[in-house]
Coordinates of C-alpha atoms in Angstrom, one line a residue:
Chain A
M1 CA -38.7 -42.4 -42.7
P2 CA -37.3 -44.7 -41.0
I3 CA -36.4 -44.3 -37.1
T4 CA -33.2 -44.7 -36.2
P5 CA -32.2 -44.4 -32.6
P6 CA -30.5 -41.3 -31.6
V7 CA -26.7 -41.6 -30.8
D8 CA -27.2 -40.4 -27.2
T9 CA -29.1 -43.8 -26.6
I10 CA -27.1 -45.6 -27.6
D11 CA -24.7 -44.1 -25.4
Y12 CA -26.9 -44.3 -22.7
R13 CA -27.5 -47.8 -23.6
R14 CA -23.3 -48.8 -23.1
R15 CA -23.7 -46.6 -19.5
Q16 CA -26.2 -48.8 -18.9
K17 CA -24.6 -51.9 -19.4
I18 CA -20.9 -50.3 -18.1
G19 CA -23.1 -49.4 -15.0
R20 CA -24.9 -53.1 -14.3
I21 CA -20.8 -54.8 -14.5
V22 CA -19.9 -52.4 -11.9
Q23 CA -22.9 -52.9 -10.0
R24 CA -22.3 -56.9 -9.9
L25 CA -18.4 -56.4 -9.2
V26 CA -19.1 -54.1 -6.2
I27 CA -21.6 -56.9 -5.1
V28 CA -19.2 -59.7 -6.0
V29 CA -16.1 -58.2 -4.0
S30 CA -18.5 -57.1 -0.7
A31 CA -20.0 -60.7 -0.4
I32 CA -16.5 -61.5 -0.1
V33 CA -15.1 -59.4 2.0
L34 CA -18.4 -60.2 4.2
A35 CA -17.9 -63.6 4.5
A36 CA -14.4 -63.5 5.0
Y37 CA -14.9 -60.8 8.3
I38 CA -17.5 -63.1 9.8
L39 CA -15.9 -67.1 9.0
A40 CA -12.0 -65.7 9.4
P41 CA -11.3 -65.7 13.4
V42 CA -14.3 -68.4 13.7
S43 CA -12.0 -70.3 10.9
W44 CA -8.8 -69.6 13.2
L45 CA -10.4 -71.1 16.2
V46 CA -11.6 -73.8 14.6
S47 CA -8.2 -74.5 12.5
S48 CA -6.4 -74.0 16.5
A49 CA -7.9 -76.1 17.8
F50 CA -6.9 -78.7 15.9
Q51 CA -3.5 -78.1 15.7
T52 CA -0.9 -79.8 18.6
E53 CA 0.6 -77.5 21.3
T54 CA 4.2 -77.1 19.5
E55 CA 2.4 -76.2 16.2
I56 CA -0.1 -73.8 17.3
V57 CA 2.9 -72.0 18.8
S58 CA 5.0 -71.6 16.3
I59 CA 5.8 -68.0 14.9
P60 CA 4.2 -66.9 12.2
P61 CA 1.1 -69.1 12.7
H62 CA 0.1 -72.4 10.9
W63 CA -3.2 -71.1 9.4
I64 CA -3.9 -74.2 8.4
P65 CA -2.9 -77.0 10.7
E66 CA 0.2 -79.1 9.5
E67 CA -0.2 -82.0 11.2
P68 CA -4.4 -81.7 12.2
T69 CA -4.6 -83.8 15.4
L70 CA -7.7 -84.5 17.5
R71 CA -5.6 -84.8 21.3
N72 CA -7.1 -81.7 22.2
F73 CA -10.8 -83.2 21.5
E74 CA -9.5 -86.5 23.2
A75 CA -8.0 -85.2 26.0
I76 CA -11.6 -83.4 26.8
F77 CA -13.8 -86.5 26.4
S78 CA -11.7 -88.9 28.3
A79 CA -10.6 -86.5 31.0
G80 CA -11.4 -87.7 34.8
N81 CA -11.1 -91.3 33.7
D82 CA -8.9 -93.4 36.4
E83 CA -6.2 -92.5 34.7
P84 CA -5.8 -88.8 33.7
V85 CA -4.8 -88.5 30.3
T86 CA -2.4 -85.3 29.9
Y87 CA 0.0 -84.7 27.2
E88 CA 2.6 -85.6 29.4
T89 CA 1.6 -89.4 30.2
R90 CA 0.7 -89.8 26.2
S91 CA 3.3 -88.2 24.1
G92 CA 6.3 -87.3 26.7
A93 CA 6.1 -83.8 25.7
D94 CA 8.0 -81.7 28.2
P95 CA 6.0 -80.0 31.3
A96 CA 7.2 -77.1 31.1
A97 CA 6.5 -76.2 27.7
G98 CA 2.9 -75.1 28.8
D99 CA 1.5 -78.8 27.2
F100 CA -0.8 -78.4 30.1
I101 CA -4.4 -80.0 31.1
P102 CA -6.0 -78.4 33.6
S103 CA -7.6 -80.4 36.3
T104 CA -11.0 -79.3 35.7
A105 CA -11.0 -80.3 32.4
E106 CA -12.8 -83.5 33.8
N107 CA -16.2 -81.0 34.7
L108 CA -16.5 -80.0 30.9
L109 CA -18.7 -82.7 30.3
P110 CA -20.4 -82.6 33.0
S111 CA -21.0 -78.3 32.9
M112 CA -22.4 -79.3 29.4
A113 CA -24.7 -81.6 30.6
N114 CA -25.9 -79.0 33.0
S115 CA -25.7 -76.7 30.9
L116 CA -28.3 -78.4 29.0
I117 CA -30.4 -79.1 31.9
V118 CA -31.1 -75.8 32.7
S119 CA -31.7 -73.9 28.7
I120 CA -34.5 -77.5 28.9
L121 CA -35.6 -76.8 31.9
V122 CA -36.0 -72.9 31.4
V123 CA -37.7 -73.9 27.0
I124 CA -40.4 -75.9 29.4
L125 CA -41.0 -73.4 31.7
N126 CA -41.0 -70.4 29.5
L127 CA -44.2 -72.1 27.3
L128 CA -46.1 -73.2 30.3
V129 CA -46.1 -70.1 31.6
G130 CA -45.4 -67.6 28.2
V131 CA -48.4 -69.3 25.9
P132 CA -51.6 -68.5 28.5
A133 CA -50.1 -65.0 28.8
A134 CA -49.0 -64.6 25.3
Y135 CA -53.3 -65.7 24.1
A136 CA -55.1 -63.2 26.8
I137 CA -53.3 -60.3 25.9
A138 CA -53.8 -61.3 22.0
K139 CA -57.1 -62.8 22.0
I140 CA -59.0 -61.3 25.7
R141 CA -60.0 -57.9 26.0
F142 CA -59.4 -57.5 29.6
W143 CA -59.3 -53.9 31.6
G144 CA -55.0 -53.5 32.4
R145 CA -54.5 -54.9 29.1
N146 CA -51.7 -52.5 27.7
A147 CA -50.6 -52.1 31.3
S148 CA -49.1 -55.8 31.2
V149 CA -47.7 -55.5 27.7
Y150 CA -45.9 -51.9 28.2
F151 CA -45.3 -54.3 31.8
I152 CA -43.6 -57.5 30.4
L153 CA -41.8 -55.0 27.7
I154 CA -40.2 -53.6 30.9
T155 CA -39.5 -56.0 32.5
R156 CA -37.3 -57.1 29.5
V157 CA -34.9 -54.6 29.4
I158 CA -33.3 -54.3 33.1
P159 CA -30.1 -54.8 32.8
D160 CA -28.1 -58.2 34.3
I161 CA -26.0 -56.3 36.5
A162 CA -28.6 -54.4 37.8
L163 CA -30.9 -57.8 38.8
V164 CA -27.4 -59.4 40.3
V165 CA -27.0 -57.4 43.8
P166 CA -30.4 -57.9 45.1
F167 CA -30.6 -61.6 43.4
F168 CA -27.7 -63.0 44.9
L169 CA -28.4 -61.5 48.5
V170 CA -31.9 -63.5 48.3
I171 CA -30.7 -66.7 46.7
R172 CA -27.9 -66.9 49.6
K173 CA -30.1 -66.3 51.9
L174 CA -32.5 -69.1 50.7
G175 CA -29.4 -71.0 50.5
M176 CA -29.9 -71.6 47.0
L177 CA -26.1 -70.9 45.9
D178 CA -24.4 -72.9 43.7
T179 CA -28.1 -74.9 42.6
L180 CA -29.2 -75.2 39.1
G181 CA -32.6 -73.6 40.9
S182 CA -31.2 -70.5 41.0
L183 CA -30.2 -70.6 37.9
V184 CA -33.6 -71.9 36.1
I185 CA -34.9 -69.3 38.2
T186 CA -32.8 -66.2 36.8
Y187 CA -33.3 -67.5 33.4
L188 CA -37.3 -67.4 33.2
A189 CA -37.5 -64.1 34.3
I190 CA -34.7 -62.5 31.1
T191 CA -37.0 -65.2 29.0
V192 CA -40.4 -64.6 29.9
P193 CA -41.0 -61.5 28.3
F194 CA -39.5 -61.6 24.9
T195 CA -41.1 -65.7 24.6
V196 CA -44.8 -63.3 25.6
F197 CA -43.7 -60.4 23.1
I198 CA -43.2 -63.0 20.1
L199 CA -46.4 -65.2 20.6
I200 CA -48.5 -62.0 20.5
Q201 CA -47.3 -60.9 17.8
Y202 CA -48.5 -64.0 16.3
F203 CA -51.3 -64.6 17.7
E204 CA -52.6 -61.8 16.8
G205 CA -52.2 -62.3 13.4
L206 CA -54.4 -65.4 13.8
P207 CA -58.6 -64.5 12.8
D208 CA -60.3 -63.9 16.2
E209 CA -63.4 -66.0 14.2
L210 CA -61.5 -69.0 15.1
D211 CA -60.8 -68.3 19.2
K212 CA -65.3 -67.4 18.6
A213 CA -65.9 -70.6 16.7
A214 CA -64.0 -72.4 18.9
R215 CA -66.0 -71.0 21.5
V216 CA -69.5 -71.6 19.9
D217 CA -68.8 -75.2 19.4
G218 CA -68.3 -75.3 23.5
C219 CA -64.7 -75.3 24.1
S220 CA -63.0 -73.4 26.7
R221 CA -60.8 -71.1 27.0
L222 CA -58.0 -73.4 27.2
Q223 CA -59.3 -75.5 25.3
A224 CA -59.4 -73.2 22.3
L225 CA -56.2 -72.4 22.8
I226 CA -54.6 -75.9 22.9
K227 CA -56.6 -77.4 20.3
V228 CA -56.8 -74.0 17.8
F229 CA -54.0 -71.5 18.6
L230 CA -51.6 -74.1 19.1
P231 CA -51.4 -76.7 16.3
L232 CA -51.2 -73.5 13.9
S233 CA -48.5 -71.2 15.8
L234 CA -46.1 -73.8 15.2
P235 CA -43.3 -71.5 13.3
S236 CA -43.7 -68.7 16.5
L237 CA -42.9 -71.7 18.9
V238 CA -40.2 -73.1 17.3
A239 CA -38.9 -69.2 17.3
V240 CA -39.1 -69.2 21.4
V241 CA -38.5 -72.2 21.6
L242 CA -34.8 -71.5 20.2
F243 CA -34.2 -68.3 21.1
T244 CA -34.7 -69.4 25.1
F245 CA -32.7 -72.1 24.8
L246 CA -29.7 -70.1 22.6
T247 CA -30.6 -67.5 25.8
S248 CA -29.7 -70.0 28.4
W249 CA -26.8 -71.5 26.8
N250 CA -25.1 -68.3 26.4
E251 CA -25.6 -66.2 29.8
F252 CA -22.8 -65.7 31.7
L253 CA -23.4 -63.1 34.0
L254 CA -25.7 -64.5 36.8
A255 CA -24.1 -68.1 36.3
L256 CA -21.0 -66.2 37.3
M257 CA -22.4 -65.3 40.7
F258 CA -24.6 -68.2 41.6
T259 CA -22.7 -70.7 41.2
Q260 CA -19.5 -72.2 42.4
T261 CA -18.6 -75.7 42.2
S262 CA -19.2 -78.4 39.5
A263 CA -22.6 -79.5 40.7
S264 CA -23.8 -76.3 38.4
Q265 CA -21.5 -74.4 36.8
T266 CA -22.5 -74.3 33.2
L267 CA -20.4 -74.3 30.2
P268 CA -19.5 -70.7 29.8
I269 CA -18.4 -70.5 33.8
L270 CA -15.9 -73.5 32.9
L271 CA -14.8 -71.8 29.8
A272 CA -14.1 -68.4 31.5
S273 CA -12.3 -70.1 34.1
F274 CA -9.9 -72.1 31.3
T275 CA -9.4 -68.3 29.9
S276 CA -7.9 -66.5 33.2
D277 CA -5.7 -69.7 34.1
F278 CA -2.0 -68.9 32.4
T279 CA -0.6 -72.9 32.4
V280 CA -4.1 -74.1 30.4
S281 CA -2.4 -75.5 26.6
F282 CA -3.7 -73.1 23.7
S283 CA -4.4 -75.8 22.0
F284 CA -6.6 -77.0 24.3
L285 CA -8.6 -74.0 25.7
N286 CA -9.3 -74.0 21.9
A287 CA -10.8 -77.6 21.7
A288 CA -12.7 -76.4 24.4
G289 CA -14.0 -73.0 22.9
V290 CA -14.9 -74.7 19.3
L291 CA -16.7 -77.2 21.9
A292 CA -19.0 -74.4 22.6
V293 CA -19.6 -72.8 20.1
V294 CA -20.6 -75.6 17.6
P295 CA -24.4 -76.9 18.9
P296 CA -25.7 -72.7 18.8
V297 CA -24.5 -72.5 15.8
I298 CA -25.7 -75.5 14.1
V299 CA -29.1 -74.7 15.7
A300 CA -29.0 -71.5 14.2
I301 CA -28.4 -72.8 10.7
V302 CA -30.9 -75.4 10.7
F303 CA -33.4 -73.0 12.2
E304 CA -32.3 -70.5 10.4
R305 CA -35.8 -69.4 8.8
Y306 CA -37.6 -69.2 12.6
I307 CA -34.7 -67.7 14.0
V308 CA -35.0 -64.7 11.1
S309 CA -38.6 -64.3 11.6
G310 CA -38.3 -64.5 15.1
L311 CA -36.0 -61.7 15.5
T312 CA -37.6 -59.3 12.9
A313 CA -41.1 -60.3 14.7
G314 CA -40.2 -56.9 17.6
A315 CA -39.1 -54.9 14.0
V316 CA -42.4 -55.2 12.1
K317 CA -45.6 -53.2 13.7
G318 CA -47.6 -56.1 15.3
Chain B
M1 CA -57.2 -63.2 34.3
L2 CA -56.1 -66.9 35.5
F3 CA -53.5 -66.7 31.9
L4 CA -51.6 -64.1 32.6
A5 CA -51.4 -64.7 36.4
P6 CA -48.1 -67.5 35.9
V7 CA -46.5 -64.4 34.0
M8 CA -47.4 -61.7 36.2
A9 CA -45.9 -63.9 39.7
V10 CA -42.6 -64.8 38.1
L11 CA -42.2 -61.0 36.2
G12 CA -42.9 -59.9 39.8
A13 CA -40.9 -62.4 41.9
V14 CA -37.0 -62.3 40.0
A15 CA -37.8 -58.4 38.0
V16 CA -39.8 -56.4 40.1
F17 CA -39.2 -57.5 43.5
P18 CA -34.5 -57.7 42.7
I19 CA -35.4 -54.3 41.5
A20 CA -37.1 -52.9 44.6
Y21 CA -35.2 -54.4 46.9
S22 CA -32.0 -52.6 45.0
L23 CA -33.4 -49.6 45.4
Y24 CA -34.3 -50.5 49.4
I25 CA -30.5 -51.5 50.2
S26 CA -29.1 -48.9 48.1
F27 CA -30.1 -46.9 51.0
F28 CA -28.2 -49.4 53.4
S29 CA -24.2 -49.9 54.1
I30 CA -24.0 -53.0 53.8
K31 CA -20.5 -54.7 53.5
L32 CA -19.7 -58.0 53.7
T33 CA -16.9 -57.6 55.2
R34 CA -18.8 -56.8 58.4
P35 CA -21.9 -58.5 58.0
N36 CA -23.4 -57.5 61.3
R37 CA -23.7 -53.7 60.9
T38 CA -25.9 -52.6 58.2
P39 CA -26.7 -49.1 59.4
F40 CA -29.3 -47.1 57.2
V41 CA -27.3 -44.0 55.4
G42 CA -30.0 -42.6 53.3
L43 CA -28.5 -41.1 49.7
K44 CA -25.1 -41.2 51.0
N45 CA -24.1 -44.5 48.5
Y46 CA -26.0 -41.9 45.6
T47 CA -23.8 -38.7 47.7
D48 CA -20.1 -40.6 47.6
L49 CA -20.4 -41.2 43.8
L50 CA -20.7 -37.5 42.7
G51 CA -17.4 -37.4 43.9
D52 CA -15.9 -40.8 43.3
E53 CA -13.7 -39.9 40.4
A54 CA -13.4 -44.1 39.6
F55 CA -17.0 -43.8 39.1
W56 CA -17.3 -41.4 36.9
G57 CA -14.2 -42.5 35.1
A58 CA -16.5 -45.4 34.7
V59 CA -19.1 -43.7 33.4
W60 CA -17.4 -42.2 31.1
R61 CA -15.3 -45.2 29.6
T62 CA -19.1 -47.1 29.1
V63 CA -20.2 -44.0 27.2
S64 CA -16.9 -43.9 24.7
F65 CA -17.1 -47.6 24.3
S66 CA -20.8 -47.5 23.8
L67 CA -20.8 -44.5 21.2
V68 CA -17.4 -46.2 19.5
S69 CA -19.4 -49.8 19.1
V70 CA -22.8 -48.7 18.1
T71 CA -21.4 -46.3 15.7
A72 CA -19.9 -48.9 13.8
I73 CA -22.3 -51.7 14.4
A74 CA -25.1 -49.0 12.7
F75 CA -22.7 -48.0 9.8
I76 CA -21.5 -52.2 8.6
A77 CA -25.1 -53.4 9.5
L78 CA -26.0 -50.8 6.7
L79 CA -23.8 -51.3 4.3
V80 CA -24.3 -55.4 4.7
S81 CA -28.2 -54.9 4.9
L82 CA -27.5 -53.0 1.4
L83 CA -25.9 -55.9 0.0
L84 CA -27.7 -58.9 1.5
N85 CA -31.3 -56.9 0.1
Q86 CA -29.7 -57.5 -3.8
E87 CA -30.3 -60.2 -5.5
F88 CA -27.3 -62.7 -7.0
R89 CA -26.3 -66.2 -6.3
G90 CA -24.8 -67.2 -2.7
R91 CA -27.0 -64.4 -1.4
R92 CA -28.9 -67.7 0.7
I93 CA -25.7 -69.4 2.3
L94 CA -24.3 -65.4 3.0
S95 CA -27.3 -64.8 5.0
T96 CA -26.7 -67.8 6.2
I97 CA -23.1 -67.7 8.1
L98 CA -24.2 -64.0 8.7
L99 CA -26.1 -65.7 11.9
V100 CA -23.1 -67.6 12.9
P101 CA -21.2 -64.6 15.2
W102 CA -25.1 -63.6 17.1
A103 CA -25.3 -67.8 17.9
I104 CA -21.9 -68.3 19.2
P105 CA -22.3 -67.7 23.0
Y106 CA -20.4 -64.3 24.3
V107 CA -18.0 -66.7 26.4
A108 CA -16.8 -68.5 23.5
N109 CA -16.7 -65.2 21.4
A110 CA -14.1 -63.8 24.3
L111 CA -11.9 -66.8 24.3
M112 CA -11.8 -66.7 20.5
W113 CA -11.0 -62.9 20.2
K114 CA -8.0 -62.9 23.3
W115 CA -6.4 -65.9 21.3
I116 CA -6.7 -63.6 18.5
Y117 CA -4.9 -60.6 20.4
D118 CA -2.5 -62.9 22.2
S119 CA 0.7 -61.1 22.2
S120 CA 2.9 -64.4 21.8
Y121 CA 1.0 -66.3 19.0
G122 CA -2.1 -64.7 18.2
A123 CA -3.2 -64.7 14.2
L124 CA -3.6 -60.3 14.4
N125 CA 0.2 -60.1 15.9
G126 CA 0.7 -63.3 13.1
L127 CA -1.3 -61.5 10.2
L128 CA 0.0 -57.8 10.5
Y129 CA 3.9 -59.9 10.6
Q130 CA 3.5 -61.8 7.1
L131 CA 1.9 -58.8 5.8
D132 CA 5.1 -56.7 7.0
F133 CA 2.6 -53.9 8.6
I134 CA 5.2 -54.2 11.9
D135 CA 8.2 -56.0 12.5
K136 CA 7.8 -57.6 15.9
Y137 CA 4.9 -58.7 18.4
M138 CA 2.4 -56.1 19.7
V139 CA 1.0 -57.1 23.6
W140 CA -2.2 -55.9 21.9
L141 CA -4.2 -55.6 24.8
G142 CA -1.5 -54.6 27.0
D143 CA -1.4 -51.1 24.9
Q144 CA -4.2 -48.2 26.9
D145 CA -5.0 -46.6 24.3
K146 CA -6.2 -49.2 22.2
T147 CA -7.8 -51.4 24.6
L148 CA -11.1 -50.3 24.4
F149 CA -10.9 -50.3 20.7
L150 CA -10.3 -53.6 20.5
I151 CA -13.2 -54.8 22.8
A152 CA -15.7 -52.7 20.8
N153 CA -14.2 -54.3 17.4
A154 CA -15.2 -57.9 19.4
F155 CA -18.3 -56.5 20.7
V156 CA -19.4 -54.9 17.1
W157 CA -18.2 -58.9 15.2
K158 CA -21.1 -60.0 17.1
E159 CA -24.0 -57.4 17.1
V160 CA -23.6 -56.9 13.4
P161 CA -25.5 -60.2 12.6
L162 CA -29.0 -58.8 14.6
A163 CA -28.9 -55.3 13.2
T164 CA -28.5 -56.2 9.7
I165 CA -31.5 -58.3 10.1
L166 CA -33.5 -55.2 12.0
L167 CA -32.5 -53.3 9.2
L168 CA -32.9 -55.3 6.7
V169 CA -36.8 -55.9 7.7
S170 CA -36.8 -52.2 7.1
L171 CA -35.3 -52.1 3.4
K172 CA -37.4 -54.9 2.6
S173 CA -40.8 -53.0 3.6
I174 CA -40.0 -50.2 0.8
P175 CA -41.9 -50.3 -2.0
S176 CA -40.6 -50.4 -5.0
D177 CA -42.7 -48.3 -6.7
L178 CA -41.2 -45.3 -5.1
Y179 CA -37.9 -46.4 -7.1
A180 CA -39.2 -46.6 -10.0
A181 CA -41.3 -42.8 -9.7
A182 CA -37.7 -41.7 -8.9
R183 CA -35.8 -43.3 -11.3
V184 CA -39.1 -41.5 -13.8
D185 CA -38.0 -38.6 -11.9
G186 CA -34.2 -38.8 -12.9
A187 CA -32.5 -40.0 -10.2
T188 CA -29.5 -41.4 -10.0
V189 CA -28.9 -44.3 -8.1
W190 CA -27.3 -42.0 -4.8
Q191 CA -29.8 -39.6 -5.4
R192 CA -32.6 -42.7 -4.7
F193 CA -30.8 -44.0 -2.0
V194 CA -30.5 -40.9 -0.2
H195 CA -33.7 -39.9 -0.6
V196 CA -35.4 -42.9 -0.8
T197 CA -33.7 -46.1 1.0
L198 CA -32.6 -43.9 4.2
P199 CA -35.8 -42.2 5.0
A200 CA -38.0 -45.1 4.8
M201 CA -34.8 -47.1 7.0
K202 CA -35.4 -44.4 9.6
P203 CA -37.1 -46.2 12.6
G204 CA -34.8 -49.8 11.5
F205 CA -32.2 -47.1 12.2
M206 CA -33.1 -46.0 15.6
L207 CA -34.2 -49.3 16.6
V208 CA -30.4 -50.3 16.0
M209 CA -29.5 -47.6 17.4
I210 CA -31.2 -47.5 21.1
Y211 CA -31.2 -51.8 21.3
E212 CA -27.4 -51.5 20.8
T213 CA -27.0 -49.0 23.0
M214 CA -29.0 -50.7 26.0
M215 CA -27.0 -54.0 25.0
A216 CA -23.4 -52.1 25.0
I217 CA -24.1 -50.4 28.4
R218 CA -24.1 -53.2 29.9
H219 CA -22.1 -55.5 28.5
F220 CA -20.0 -57.5 30.9
D221 CA -18.3 -60.7 29.3
L222 CA -16.5 -59.1 27.0
F223 CA -14.0 -56.7 29.9
F224 CA -14.4 -59.9 32.3
I225 CA -12.8 -62.3 30.1
L226 CA -10.5 -60.0 28.3
T227 CA -9.2 -57.0 29.8
E228 CA -10.8 -57.7 34.1
G229 CA -10.7 -53.8 33.6
G230 CA -7.4 -53.2 32.5
P231 CA -4.7 -52.2 31.6
G232 CA -4.9 -50.3 34.6
S233 CA -8.1 -49.1 34.0
A234 CA -8.2 -48.1 30.1
S235 CA -11.3 -50.4 30.2
H236 CA -12.5 -50.3 33.6
V237 CA -16.6 -49.7 32.7
L238 CA -19.7 -49.2 35.0
S239 CA -20.6 -52.8 34.5
W240 CA -17.1 -54.0 35.5
H241 CA -17.1 -51.4 38.4
I242 CA -19.8 -52.3 40.1
Y243 CA -19.2 -56.2 39.5
V244 CA -15.8 -55.4 41.3
E245 CA -17.4 -52.9 43.9
T246 CA -19.7 -55.7 44.7
F247 CA -18.5 -59.2 44.3
R248 CA -14.6 -57.8 45.3
N249 CA -14.8 -55.1 47.5
L250 CA -18.2 -56.7 48.8
S251 CA -19.0 -53.5 49.4
F252 CA -23.6 -53.7 48.5
G253 CA -25.3 -51.3 49.3
S254 CA -22.9 -48.8 47.1
G255 CA -22.7 -51.9 44.2
A256 CA -26.4 -51.5 44.8
A257 CA -26.8 -48.0 44.3
M258 CA -24.7 -47.8 41.2
S259 CA -26.2 -50.4 39.2
Y260 CA -29.7 -48.5 40.1
L261 CA -28.6 -45.3 38.1
L262 CA -27.8 -48.4 36.1
A263 CA -31.2 -49.7 35.4
I264 CA -32.9 -46.0 35.2
A265 CA -30.9 -44.8 32.2
T266 CA -31.6 -48.3 30.6
F267 CA -35.3 -47.4 31.5
A268 CA -35.3 -43.8 29.6
L269 CA -33.6 -46.0 26.6
S270 CA -36.1 -48.7 26.4
Y271 CA -38.9 -46.1 27.0
L272 CA -37.4 -44.7 23.7
F273 CA -37.6 -48.1 22.3
I274 CA -40.7 -49.3 23.1
R275 CA -42.2 -45.3 21.6
T276 CA -40.1 -46.3 18.3
L277 CA -41.4 -49.7 18.2
G278 CA -44.8 -47.7 17.9
R279 CA -46.6 -50.8 19.3
K280 CA -50.2 -50.9 18.2
I281 CA -51.6 -53.1 21.1

């Protein structure tokens, strides 16, 4: 007797097919919605940065610049030259139209340099301080090991705002207000726990035999760390460098308290000062915003793999 | 241990000492407007807070801001992580794009949303106007009922990526046998989601909730740039209150007392945080 599939099997197959189509549709639609949710605000910022001040105040707004211009960026990069470039001098615009570039615009590039210096110093100090500690906790049995881990983790969660008051008083007493040094030290404190945390997870994954073999071959602890462990832990080191860099580049609250002049102001501080100035032109402000956004976003996109592995290092059990 | 010494020295000097010092000065009345007289006042800074309406208002606003944002973050991150857990073309690109809000500095994020919410030329007004949802431009951040939600929206947008990545880890850890077994038992898609997926995501969820709550109750940057606590006191949250008390009223003693309370609240949360991580060390 030939076997014919019962009717409800055919029906079941068709239903499954429809189910798959619906599933695809749902995925495509939600993917588009998600992309729009993430990209729309950023595109608006970028689009505004390439508009002239006359265009930017049109109602309703121009979503895509009709006459794209680079003059906002020019203004930033040429600010501080002998002849100040303002919209008034260049295009004869009406100063009353809000076409105004703040006098502090010339501090923008120096503040980027400040941000860069602080971030790099913090990255280097983090590695110097964090790597040995993580190695010790992961590979050496000693009394108080658990306590050290908890201690380091707990310092990570102290809110900055709680540190600010005592820290301000101490820094003022030391005469370190308005120096890059005050930022380097405080940023070190807020980034080191995370560094140690990521590295512990990674070192623990490396076999203990490596450590023993290196020691039998006559390496000191330090040599074992430098010659055996560091080359093997490159991915986690990259993650640490990225996190530390981005945290320092983006930090605002502490910098707000400790910096006063262009000698130590970082990029976020200068940006914030523009936003509270009602005379600053919108197009200029957005261009400055774009400049602050571009470096970290490029770093994040290029090193995506390392960042995701770093972010999840704390979430998976060690 | 020699290897640990540098970390301990750094953290001791820059984290433990300030916290201890903060406790110490919270027992004094320190006002920079009167620098030569800093009398010991015991617990007065704390007891004063009990009857301080501005303080409790700020606490309440911090709690509502955190509740709203953390709920929204967890919900959106759940949807996004379910989406990114599927295989489809463009998934790689989408997960890369997802990192953009995470990487943007908070100050630039604040500047961006301030411009979006702008009452004269902002994108929100423009969009709603073009779609005919509003017939005239609105002063969004000037509306006391909406301010906290608008700031929460900017906060959520920035925090969703991290929450999503954390949730994805717990999604990926679900063995596919579980789904196969559920399917054999005749579970529908919804039943599989409720009985297999959700329970497996519980630790991830706890982590996201606690971590984001910690971030929300201490958040400062958006309040500073978007509203400065206004309009009126609509966005006058605790972190802003501490800032004003300390650096505008120059009253360091009571500022320290408040930041100490905030630190204790965070410690309590972080205890939960570490417990949830279930460290094996």
